[in-house]
Amino acid sequence: MGDRDWLNWRASDLGAAIGQGAIDPVGLTRVYLDAIDGHDYRDRIYARVTHDRALAEAAAAAKRAQNGTRRHALDGVPVSWKDLFDSAGVATEAGSALLKGHIPQADARVLANATQAGLVCLGKTHMSELAFSGIGINPVTATPPNVNDPALAPGGSSSGAATSVAFGLAAAAIGSDTGGSVRIPAAWNDIVGFKTTSGRISLDGVQPLCKRFDTIGPLCRSVLDATLLLSALEGRPAADLRGAHLRGLRIAVLETEVMQDMRPEPLAAFESARARLVDAGAELVPVRSAALERAAPLSAFLYSSEAYGLWGDVIEANPDVMFPQILERFRAGAKVSAPTYIAAWEKLYAARAEWNVQMGGFDAVICPTAPILPPDVARMLTDADYYVTENLLALRNTRVGNMMDLPAVTLPTGHKSCGIMLMGKPMQEEALARVAVAAEAALS
């Protein structure tokens, strides 16, 4: 086995090997940096590679490993960061020319937490402009390639985060999710993506899109990796996954609009995944949610209005530098009145309460992560109507987790670019992780 094989290892396995003295963090980090610098898609995946920081952090991790003072199970493991997390002395541009040259003086809270835990920062990855797209196309900076076909969209907005892992250029990645931005690129690149509950992880030092919906989460190769990464980001113990199983669990199969307009491939993947969960002992119960049906249309008033409220002045000072499709989405928020916005939130709070009561007796809720496959990038850039349609469809299912303020995880199904999404109860990431790791075993 050569050192380059490490590029395909799970983050948890790399961490365990470091702890056993089988892998030197400096050697591991050099393998990743060399792989990044020698990769054909380097500049389409990474916005900036932080060589000096990575090697310095790896050297510190190596010393801790040698003297038995490792701080975390992932101490010494190299990860990438979406380019909306502030990083001291290194540009944070959120995929937009509006922030070109913006260099923060301090790390975002989650980056500081991860550094304290010993994770090694490889650099910053490309993303949809200001995180306002589920497709991942960004002609302003770069559009990362999909791991299954470079001509297809990578998913967004954590596009570079997902592809850095899928192409073996990071052991894991940290992204953000406002309407699906962790889960869509994870699903389309056949990895795991874990969205947390709003407010669970600090957003200090994170460039916002919609603060009431913005969340942070890892993109990685396994549920175990995800739980360890969440532990490092939060500075709390990881979920205990021992003995997790599906036998006797009640899982709601969501049957609202999430099953409409399904393309054949995602539908077949979902039906196959359902069958395997049943074979593993889970009880799957079809469920419709009137609360969700009332809540879904509210997103049209809530997302763009808050996004424009946060960014409108910056955008209108220099609108010509933006990707027109993203500019149009932001400007739609200017048309939403304050009474409409406030009323929409009141209706959403009521819908969330009703959802929590209805789903209280289930261990998880499942649906396809996305109803479509990754669209062709060239067509998306030349057909405006197609871009709008596919972007809205890409976000439709994942947005359920954001609208209802739930932790959610997408798992690969074994069918290319097709994921299955499991949603839990607010602030109960640990319980969801136990269901997810059992489902992961059934699906693999």
C-alpha positions as a printed NumPy array, in Angstrom:
array([[  0.   ,   0.   ,   0.   ],
       [  1.434,   3.354,  -1.044],
       [  1.016,   6.667,   0.715],
       [ -1.365,   7.895,  -1.993],
       [ -3.845,   5.249,  -0.867],
       [ -4.426,   7.501,   2.13 ],
       [ -6.32 ,   9.832,  -0.206],
       [ -9.16 ,   7.304,  -0.323],
       [ -9.309,   6.608,   3.416],
       [-12.064,   7.802,   5.681],
       [-11.111,  10.62 ,   8.033],
       [-11.838,   8.403,  11.034],
       [ -9.448,   5.716,   9.772],
       [ -6.711,   8.283,   9.179],
       [ -7.208,   9.616,  12.698],
       [ -7.033,   6.13 ,  14.171],
       [ -3.837,   5.369,  12.251],
       [ -2.247,   8.592,  13.498],
       [ -3.148,   7.592,  17.045],
       [ -1.55 ,   4.184,  16.519],
       [  1.653,   5.738,  15.193],
       [  1.146,   4.221,  11.742],
       [  0.753,   7.578,   9.948],
       [  2.748,  10.758,  10.479],
       [  0.507,  13.853,  10.164],
       [  3.22 ,  15.786,   8.312],
       [  3.67 ,  13.007,   5.771],
       [ -0.088,  12.697,   5.401],
       [ -0.512,  16.429,   4.853],
       [  2.265,  16.469,   2.261],
       [  0.526,  13.665,   0.385],
       [ -2.657,  15.727,   0.27 ],
       [ -0.894,  18.956,  -0.702],
       [  1.023,  17.179,  -3.472],
       [ -2.188,  15.592,  -4.717],
       [ -3.94 ,  18.971,  -4.755],
       [ -1.102,  20.777,  -6.509],
       [ -0.745,  18.02 ,  -9.109],
       [ -4.435,  17.623,  -9.858],
       [ -5.948,  18.741, -13.157],
       [ -8.926,  20.254, -11.328],
       [ -6.958,  21.962,  -8.557],
       [ -8.035,  25.478,  -9.455],
       [-11.647,  24.461, -10.066],
       [-11.938,  22.909,  -6.613],
       [ -9.686,  25.027,  -4.374],
       [ -9.89 ,  28.808,  -4.294],
       [ -6.764,  28.959,  -2.126],
       [ -4.454,  26.271,  -0.74 ],
       [ -2.89 ,  27.143,   2.629],
       [  0.374,  25.191,   2.399],
       [  2.223,  26.92 ,   5.241],
       [ -0.672,  26.732,   7.672],
       [ -1.335,  23.092,   6.855],
       [  2.265,  22.017,   7.367],
       [  2.611,  23.994,  10.597],
       [ -0.58 ,  22.469,  11.991],
       [  0.518,  19.01 ,  10.879],
       [  3.879,  19.424,  12.609],
       [  2.127,  20.381,  15.851],
       [ -0.185,  17.371,  15.496],
       [  2.831,  15.103,  14.955],
       [  4.4  ,  16.289,  18.203],
       [  1.18 ,  15.633,  20.093],
       [  0.937,  12.159,  18.593],
       [  4.515,  11.41 ,  19.651],
       [  4.083,  12.529,  23.253],
       [  0.575,  11.144,  23.784],
       [ -1.301,  14.442,  24.02 ],
       [ -3.604,  14.175,  20.984],
       [ -6.613,  16.449,  21.404],
       [ -9.195,  14.631,  19.312],
       [ -9.771,  11.471,  17.299],
       [ -9.169,  13.545,  14.144],
       [ -6.063,  15.361,  15.441],
       [ -3.728,  15.613,  12.438],
       [ -6.347,  14.87 ,   9.749],
       [ -6.369,  17.317,   6.774],
       [ -9.688,  18.915,   5.813],
       [-10.879,  21.651,   3.448],
       [-13.094,  24.652,   4.234],
       [-15.774,  26.301,   2.127],
       [-14.73 ,  29.83 ,   1.181],
       [-17.253,  31.551,   3.428],
       [-15.503,  30.66 ,   6.686],
       [-13.214,  33.478,   7.792],
       [ -9.569,  32.443,   7.943],
       [ -7.026,  34.803,   9.488],
       [ -4.756,  36.428,   6.922],
       [ -6.25 ,  34.491,   3.999],
       [ -8.913,  35.86 ,   1.667],
       [-12.508,  34.805,   2.29 ],
       [-14.517,  35.77 ,  -0.798],
       [-17.629,  33.53 ,  -0.667],
       [-17.416,  32.87 ,  -4.381],
       [-18.122,  36.495,  -5.264],
       [-16.224,  39.364,  -6.834],
       [-18.102,  41.562,  -4.351],
       [-15.752,  40.266,  -1.64 ],
       [-12.592,  40.098,  -3.727],
       [ -9.573,  40.773,  -1.519],
       [-11.52 ,  40.514,   1.729],
       [ -8.973,  39.268,   4.272],
       [-10.298,  38.666,   7.798],
       [ -8.113,  39.145,  10.843],
       [ -9.366,  36.095,  12.753],
       [-10.646,  32.594,  12.103],
       [-14.351,  31.823,  12.206],
       [-15.365,  30.243,  15.504],
       [-15.795,  26.789,  13.953],
       [-12.401,  26.955,  12.247],
       [-10.827,  27.995,  15.539],
       [-12.581,  25.097,  17.276],
       [-11.42 ,  22.63 ,  14.649],
       [ -7.857,  23.953,  14.833],
       [ -7.923,  23.606,  18.608],
       [ -8.995,  19.984,  18.132],
       [ -5.989,  19.442,  15.862],
       [ -7.592,  19.31 ,  12.419],
       [ -5.287,  20.472,   9.617],
       [ -6.595,  23.216,   7.297],
       [ -5.711,  22.477,   3.663],
       [ -7.344,  25.595,   2.259],
       [-10.567,  27.154,   0.996],
       [-12.853,  25.593,  -1.605],
       [-14.943,  27.172,  -4.341],
       [-18.687,  27.638,  -3.884],
       [-21.812,  29.094,  -5.464],
       [-21.762,  32.89 ,  -5.38 ],
       [-22.685,  34.043,  -1.853],
       [-24.045,  30.494,  -1.322],
       [-27.301,  31.256,  -3.173],
       [-27.648,  28.201,  -5.442],
       [-28.133,  24.462,  -5.095],
       [-26.548,  23.771,  -8.477],
       [-22.942,  24.811,  -7.808],
       [-22.292,  26.669, -11.05 ],
       [-20.18 ,  29.8  , -10.617],
       [-18.832,  31.526, -13.758],
       [-17.485,  34.376, -11.574],
       [-14.84 ,  32.276,  -9.815],
       [-14.962,  28.59 , -10.773],
       [-17.341,  25.675, -11.185],
       [-15.959,  22.461,  -9.7  ],
       [-16.402,  19.255, -11.728],
       [-18.823,  16.523, -10.738],
       [-16.914,  13.374,  -9.767],
       [-19.115,  11.212, -12.013],
       [-18.879,  13.461, -15.075],
       [-16.926,  16.759, -15.179],
       [-19.466,  18.208, -17.611],
       [-22.229,  17.973, -15.001],
       [-22.999,  20.342, -12.14 ],
       [-21.351,  19.496,  -8.808],
       [-24.239,  20.647,  -6.62 ],
       [-24.07 ,  23.662,  -4.391],
       [-23.464,  25.767,  -2.717],
       [-20.712,  23.679,  -1.038],
       [-19.535,  22.548,  -4.46 ],
       [-15.781,  22.601,  -3.916],
       [-16.219,  21.1  ,  -0.465],
       [-17.903,  17.993,  -1.876],
       [-15.553,  17.595,  -4.806],
       [-12.44 ,  18.056,  -2.647],
       [-13.496,  14.88 ,  -0.812],
       [-14.846,  12.981,  -3.819],
       [-11.649,  13.514,  -5.828],
       [ -9.429,  12.577,  -2.865],
       [ -8.101,  16.097,  -2.281],
       [ -9.27 ,  16.318,   1.361],
       [-10.101,  13.712,   3.963],
       [-13.267,  15.674,   4.739],
       [-14.698,  19.131,   4.151],
       [-16.678,  21.697,   6.088],
       [-19.552,  23.414,   4.32 ],
       [-22.726,  25.332,   5.053],
       [-26.364,  24.527,   4.337],
       [-29.153,  27.103,   4.011],
       [-31.491,  25.191,   1.698],
       [-29.509,  22.069,   0.828],
       [-25.977,  23.305,   0.266],
       [-24.275,  20.461,   2.15 ],
       [-26.605,  17.662,   1.103],
       [-27.053,  18.302,  -2.626],
       [-23.329,  18.34 ,  -3.523],
       [-22.733,  15.398,  -1.176],
       [-25.474,  13.382,  -2.897],
       [-24.372,  14.283,  -6.411],
       [-20.765,  13.304,  -5.621],
       [-21.638,  10.09 ,  -3.748],
       [-20.494,  11.036,  -0.251],
       [-22.112,  11.747,   3.128],
       [-23.365,  15.226,   4.023],
       [-24.705,  16.183,   7.459],
       [-26.782,  19.337,   8.023],
       [-27.148,  20.471,  11.622],
       [-30.054,  22.239,  13.332],
       [-30.048,  26.04 ,  13.097],
       [-28.16 ,  27.461,  16.082],
       [-26.418,  24.206,  16.929],
       [-23.016,  25.374,  15.629],
       [-21.734,  28.944,  15.863],
       [-21.977,  31.123,  12.76 ],
       [-19.495,  33.686,  14.126],
       [-17.106,  34.593,  11.328],
       [-19.188,  32.887,   8.625],
       [-20.322,  34.978,   5.656],
       [-24.141,  34.824,   5.86 ],
       [-26.848,  34.171,   3.32 ],
       [-29.954,  33.877,   5.523],
       [-28.958,  33.804,   9.169],
       [-32.234,  32.223,  10.292],
       [-31.636,  29.274,   7.971],
       [-27.826,  29.112,   7.716],
       [-26.294,  25.988,   9.242],
       [-22.889,  24.305,   9.198],
       [-22.078,  20.702,   8.44 ],
       [-19.43 ,  18.236,   7.264],
       [-19.072,  16.468,   3.924],
       [-17.172,  13.214,   4.257],
       [-16.986,   9.489,   3.517],
       [-18.975,   8.015,   6.414],
       [-21.439,   8.786,   9.182],
       [-18.696,   8.09 ,  11.731],
       [-16.556,  10.733,  10.035],
       [-19.472,  13.169,  10.223],
       [-20.004,  12.639,  13.94 ],
       [-16.319,  13.119,  14.701],
       [-16.211,  16.274,  12.596],
       [-19.264,  17.683,  14.359],
       [-17.536,  16.965,  17.654],
       [-14.5  ,  18.959,  16.547],
       [-16.606,  21.865,  15.267],
       [-18.637,  22.086,  18.46 ],
       [-15.991,  21.188,  21.012],
       [-18.16 ,  18.488,  22.568],
       [-17.991,  14.646,  22.666],
       [-18.969,  12.772,  19.523],
       [-22.183,  10.768,  19.28 ],
       [-21.931,   7.184,  20.521],
       [-22.704,   4.989,  17.504],
       [-22.013,   1.629,  19.137],
       [-24.766,  -0.941,  18.74 ],
       [-26.854,   1.18 ,  16.379],
       [-29.372,  -0.834,  14.346],
       [-32.599,  -0.435,  12.39 ],
       [-34.526,  -3.312,  13.959],
       [-37.843,  -2.019,  15.265],
       [-37.242,   1.611,  14.242],
       [-40.206,   3.491,  12.79 ],
       [-39.268,   5.639,   9.83 ],
       [-41.714,   7.958,   8.086],
       [-41.565,   7.96 ,   4.291],
       [-42.497,  11.487,   3.287],
       [-45.175,  11.542,   0.577],
       [-45.803,  15.178,  -0.256],
       [-44.382,  17.095,  -3.178],
       [-40.949,  15.565,  -2.5  ],
       [-42.01 ,  12.583,  -4.624],
       [-43.371,  14.637,  -7.518],
       [-41.526,  15.138, -10.823],
       [-38.956,  12.513,  -9.851],
       [-36.51 ,  11.577, -12.592],
       [-36.292,   7.793, -13.182],
       [-32.791,   7.299, -11.757],
       [-33.309,   8.992,  -8.357],
       [-36.686,   7.279,  -8.018],
       [-35.206,   3.835,  -8.697],
       [-32.367,   4.524,  -6.261],
       [-34.811,   5.589,  -3.562],
       [-37.028,   2.527,  -4.006],
       [-33.975,   0.274,  -3.82 ],
       [-32.764,   2.026,  -0.668],
       [-36.212,   1.708,   0.935],
       [-36.213,  -2.026,   0.333],
       [-32.805,  -2.431,   1.953],
       [-33.893,  -0.489,   5.039],
       [-36.914,  -2.769,   5.402],
       [-34.697,  -5.831,   4.973],
       [-32.553,  -4.512,   7.84 ],
       [-35.584,  -4.439,  10.141],
       [-36.948,  -0.899,   9.864],
       [-40.689,  -0.252,   9.719],
       [-41.369,   2.251,   6.943],
       [-44.635,   4.182,   7.195],
       [-45.936,   6.414,   4.37 ],
       [-46.785,   9.861,   5.766],
       [-48.241,  13.027,   4.32 ],
       [-47.734,  16.317,   6.124],
       [-50.264,  19.111,   5.778],
       [-47.904,  21.309,   7.805],
       [-45.176,  20.88 ,   5.221],
       [-47.57 ,  21.52 ,   2.372],
       [-48.495,  24.845,   3.977],
       [-44.897,  25.716,   4.791],
       [-43.27 ,  24.96 ,   1.429],
       [-44.629,  28.034,  -0.429],
       [-43.352,  30.325,   2.348],
       [-39.753,  29.852,   1.239],
       [-40.412,  32.206,  -1.667],
       [-40.941,  35.049,   0.825],
       [-38.352,  34.138,   3.448],
       [-35.106,  33.318,   1.649],
       [-34.646,  36.043,  -0.921],
       [-35.955,  38.805,   1.353],
       [-33.514,  38.067,   4.161],
       [-30.672,  37.517,   1.697],
       [-31.327,  40.852,   0.02 ],
       [-31.721,  42.557,   3.38 ],
       [-28.221,  41.386,   4.325],
       [-26.519,  41.969,   0.972],
       [-28.621,  44.535,  -0.912],
       [-26.41 ,  47.567,  -0.29 ],
       [-23.238,  45.676,  -1.228],
       [-24.853,  44.217,  -4.328],
       [-26.318,  47.466,  -5.638],
       [-22.969,  49.199,  -5.257],
       [-21.5  ,  46.863,  -7.891],
       [-24.162,  44.587,  -9.427],
       [-22.391,  44.087, -12.754],
       [-19.755,  41.801, -11.228],
       [-22.352,  39.186, -10.213],
       [-23.569,  36.085, -12.021],
       [-26.917,  37.335, -13.434],
       [-28.871,  34.317, -12.202],
       [-27.702,  34.894,  -8.629],
       [-28.245,  38.66 ,  -8.868],
       [-31.837,  38.057,  -9.96 ],
       [-32.488,  35.724,  -7.009],
       [-31.23 ,  38.331,  -4.548],
       [-33.186,  41.176,  -6.113],
       [-36.405,  39.176,  -5.861],
       [-36.172,  39.799,  -2.13 ],
       [-36.612,  43.532,  -2.576],
       [-40.201,  42.907,  -3.69 ],
       [-41.273,  41.229,  -0.43 ],
       [-42.979,  43.583,   2.019],
       [-42.221,  43.594,   5.741],
       [-45.771,  42.477,   6.687],
       [-45.543,  39.576,   4.232],
       [-42.172,  38.547,   5.638],
       [-43.344,  38.679,   9.26 ],
       [-46.576,  36.834,   8.503],
       [-44.631,  34.126,   6.667],
       [-42.449,  33.53 ,   9.705],
       [-45.464,  33.251,  11.997],
       [-47.002,  30.683,   9.661],
       [-43.715,  28.771,   9.51 ],
       [-43.37 ,  28.65 ,  13.307],
       [-46.883,  27.169,  13.494],
       [-46.087,  24.634,  10.763],
       [-42.905,  23.569,  12.56 ],
       [-44.821,  22.957,  15.784],
       [-47.402,  20.862,  13.946],
       [-44.668,  18.88 ,  12.151],
       [-42.88 ,  18.111,  15.417],
       [-46.071,  16.715,  16.925],
       [-46.876,  14.634,  13.838],
       [-43.369,  13.202,  13.497],
       [-42.769,  12.757,  17.212],
       [-43.43 ,   9.015,  17.098],
       [-40.91 ,   8.323,  14.342],
       [-37.171,   7.724,  14.655],
       [-36.505,   9.511,  11.347],
       [-38.173,  10.812,   8.199],
       [-36.822,   9.863,   4.774],
       [-37.142,  11.033,   1.186],
       [-34.891,  11.261,  -1.887],
       [-32.161,  13.849,  -1.362],
       [-32.828,  15.349,  -4.804],
       [-35.468,  14.487,  -7.406],
       [-33.065,  15.131, -10.293],
       [-29.609,  14.144, -11.457],
       [-26.847,  16.759, -11.879],
       [-27.698,  18.895, -14.92 ],
       [-25.345,  19.747, -17.744],
       [-23.311,  22.867, -16.946],
       [-23.12 ,  24.189, -20.513],
       [-26.881,  24.074, -20.931],
       [-27.412,  25.713, -17.548],
       [-25.264,  28.654, -18.638],
       [-27.104,  29.177, -21.924],
       [-30.711,  28.366, -21.008],
       [-31.967,  30.693, -18.263],
       [-35.339,  28.986, -17.865],
       [-33.669,  25.591, -17.518],
       [-31.346,  26.998, -14.855],
       [-34.255,  28.288, -12.77 ],
       [-36.266,  25.078, -13.085],
       [-33.395,  22.743, -12.22 ],
       [-32.133,  24.91 ,  -9.359],
       [-35.563,  24.97 ,  -7.713],
       [-35.998,  21.218,  -8.174],
       [-32.538,  20.523,  -6.792],
       [-33.384,  22.423,  -3.6  ],
       [-36.992,  21.288,  -3.183],
       [-36.45 ,  18.174,  -1.065],
       [-33.483,  19.299,   0.991],
       [-35.236,  22.545,   1.873],
       [-37.687,  20.522,   3.981],
       [-34.943,  20.134,   6.57 ],
       [-34.278,  23.864,   6.634],
       [-37.901,  24.971,   6.669],
       [-38.71 ,  22.564,   9.51 ],
       [-35.365,  23.295,  11.228],
       [-34.201,  19.692,  11.434],
       [-30.857,  17.915,  11.409],
       [-30.577,  15.956,   8.161],
       [-28.082,  13.624,   6.557],
       [-27.727,  12.36 ,   2.997],
       [-26.271,   8.919,   2.357],
       [-25.074,   7.383,  -0.935],
       [-27.416,   4.722,  -2.292],
       [-24.959,   2.928,  -4.573],
       [-26.551,   4.622,  -7.594],
       [-24.403,   7.404,  -9.02 ],
       [-25.398,  10.902,  -7.879],
       [-28.474,   9.611,  -6.038],
       [-28.772,  10.059,  -2.276],
       [-31.326,   9.222,   0.38 ],
       [-32.024,  11.846,   3.049],
       [-32.836,  11.091,   6.675],
       [-34.205,  13.863,   8.898],
       [-34.35 ,  13.811,  12.686],
       [-35.698,  15.978,  15.469],
       [-34.417,  19.509,  16.211],
       [-31.146,  19.523,  18.135],
       [-31.062,  15.71 ,  18.251],
       [-28.121,  15.187,  15.916],
       [-26.809,  12.31 ,  18.02 ],
       [-30.043,  10.309,  17.705],
       [-30.137,  10.951,  13.951],
       [-26.52 ,   9.833,  13.63 ],
       [-27.377,   6.464,  15.191],
       [-30.189,   5.919,  12.698],
       [-27.952,   7.105,   9.862],
       [-25.028,   4.809,  10.675],
       [-27.396,   1.837,  10.805],
       [-28.934,   2.892,   7.493],
       [-25.441,   3.334,   6.049],
       [-24.636,  -0.28 ,   6.901],
       [-27.868,  -1.491,   5.294],
       [-27.253,   0.521,   2.129],
       [-23.644,  -0.609,   1.724]])
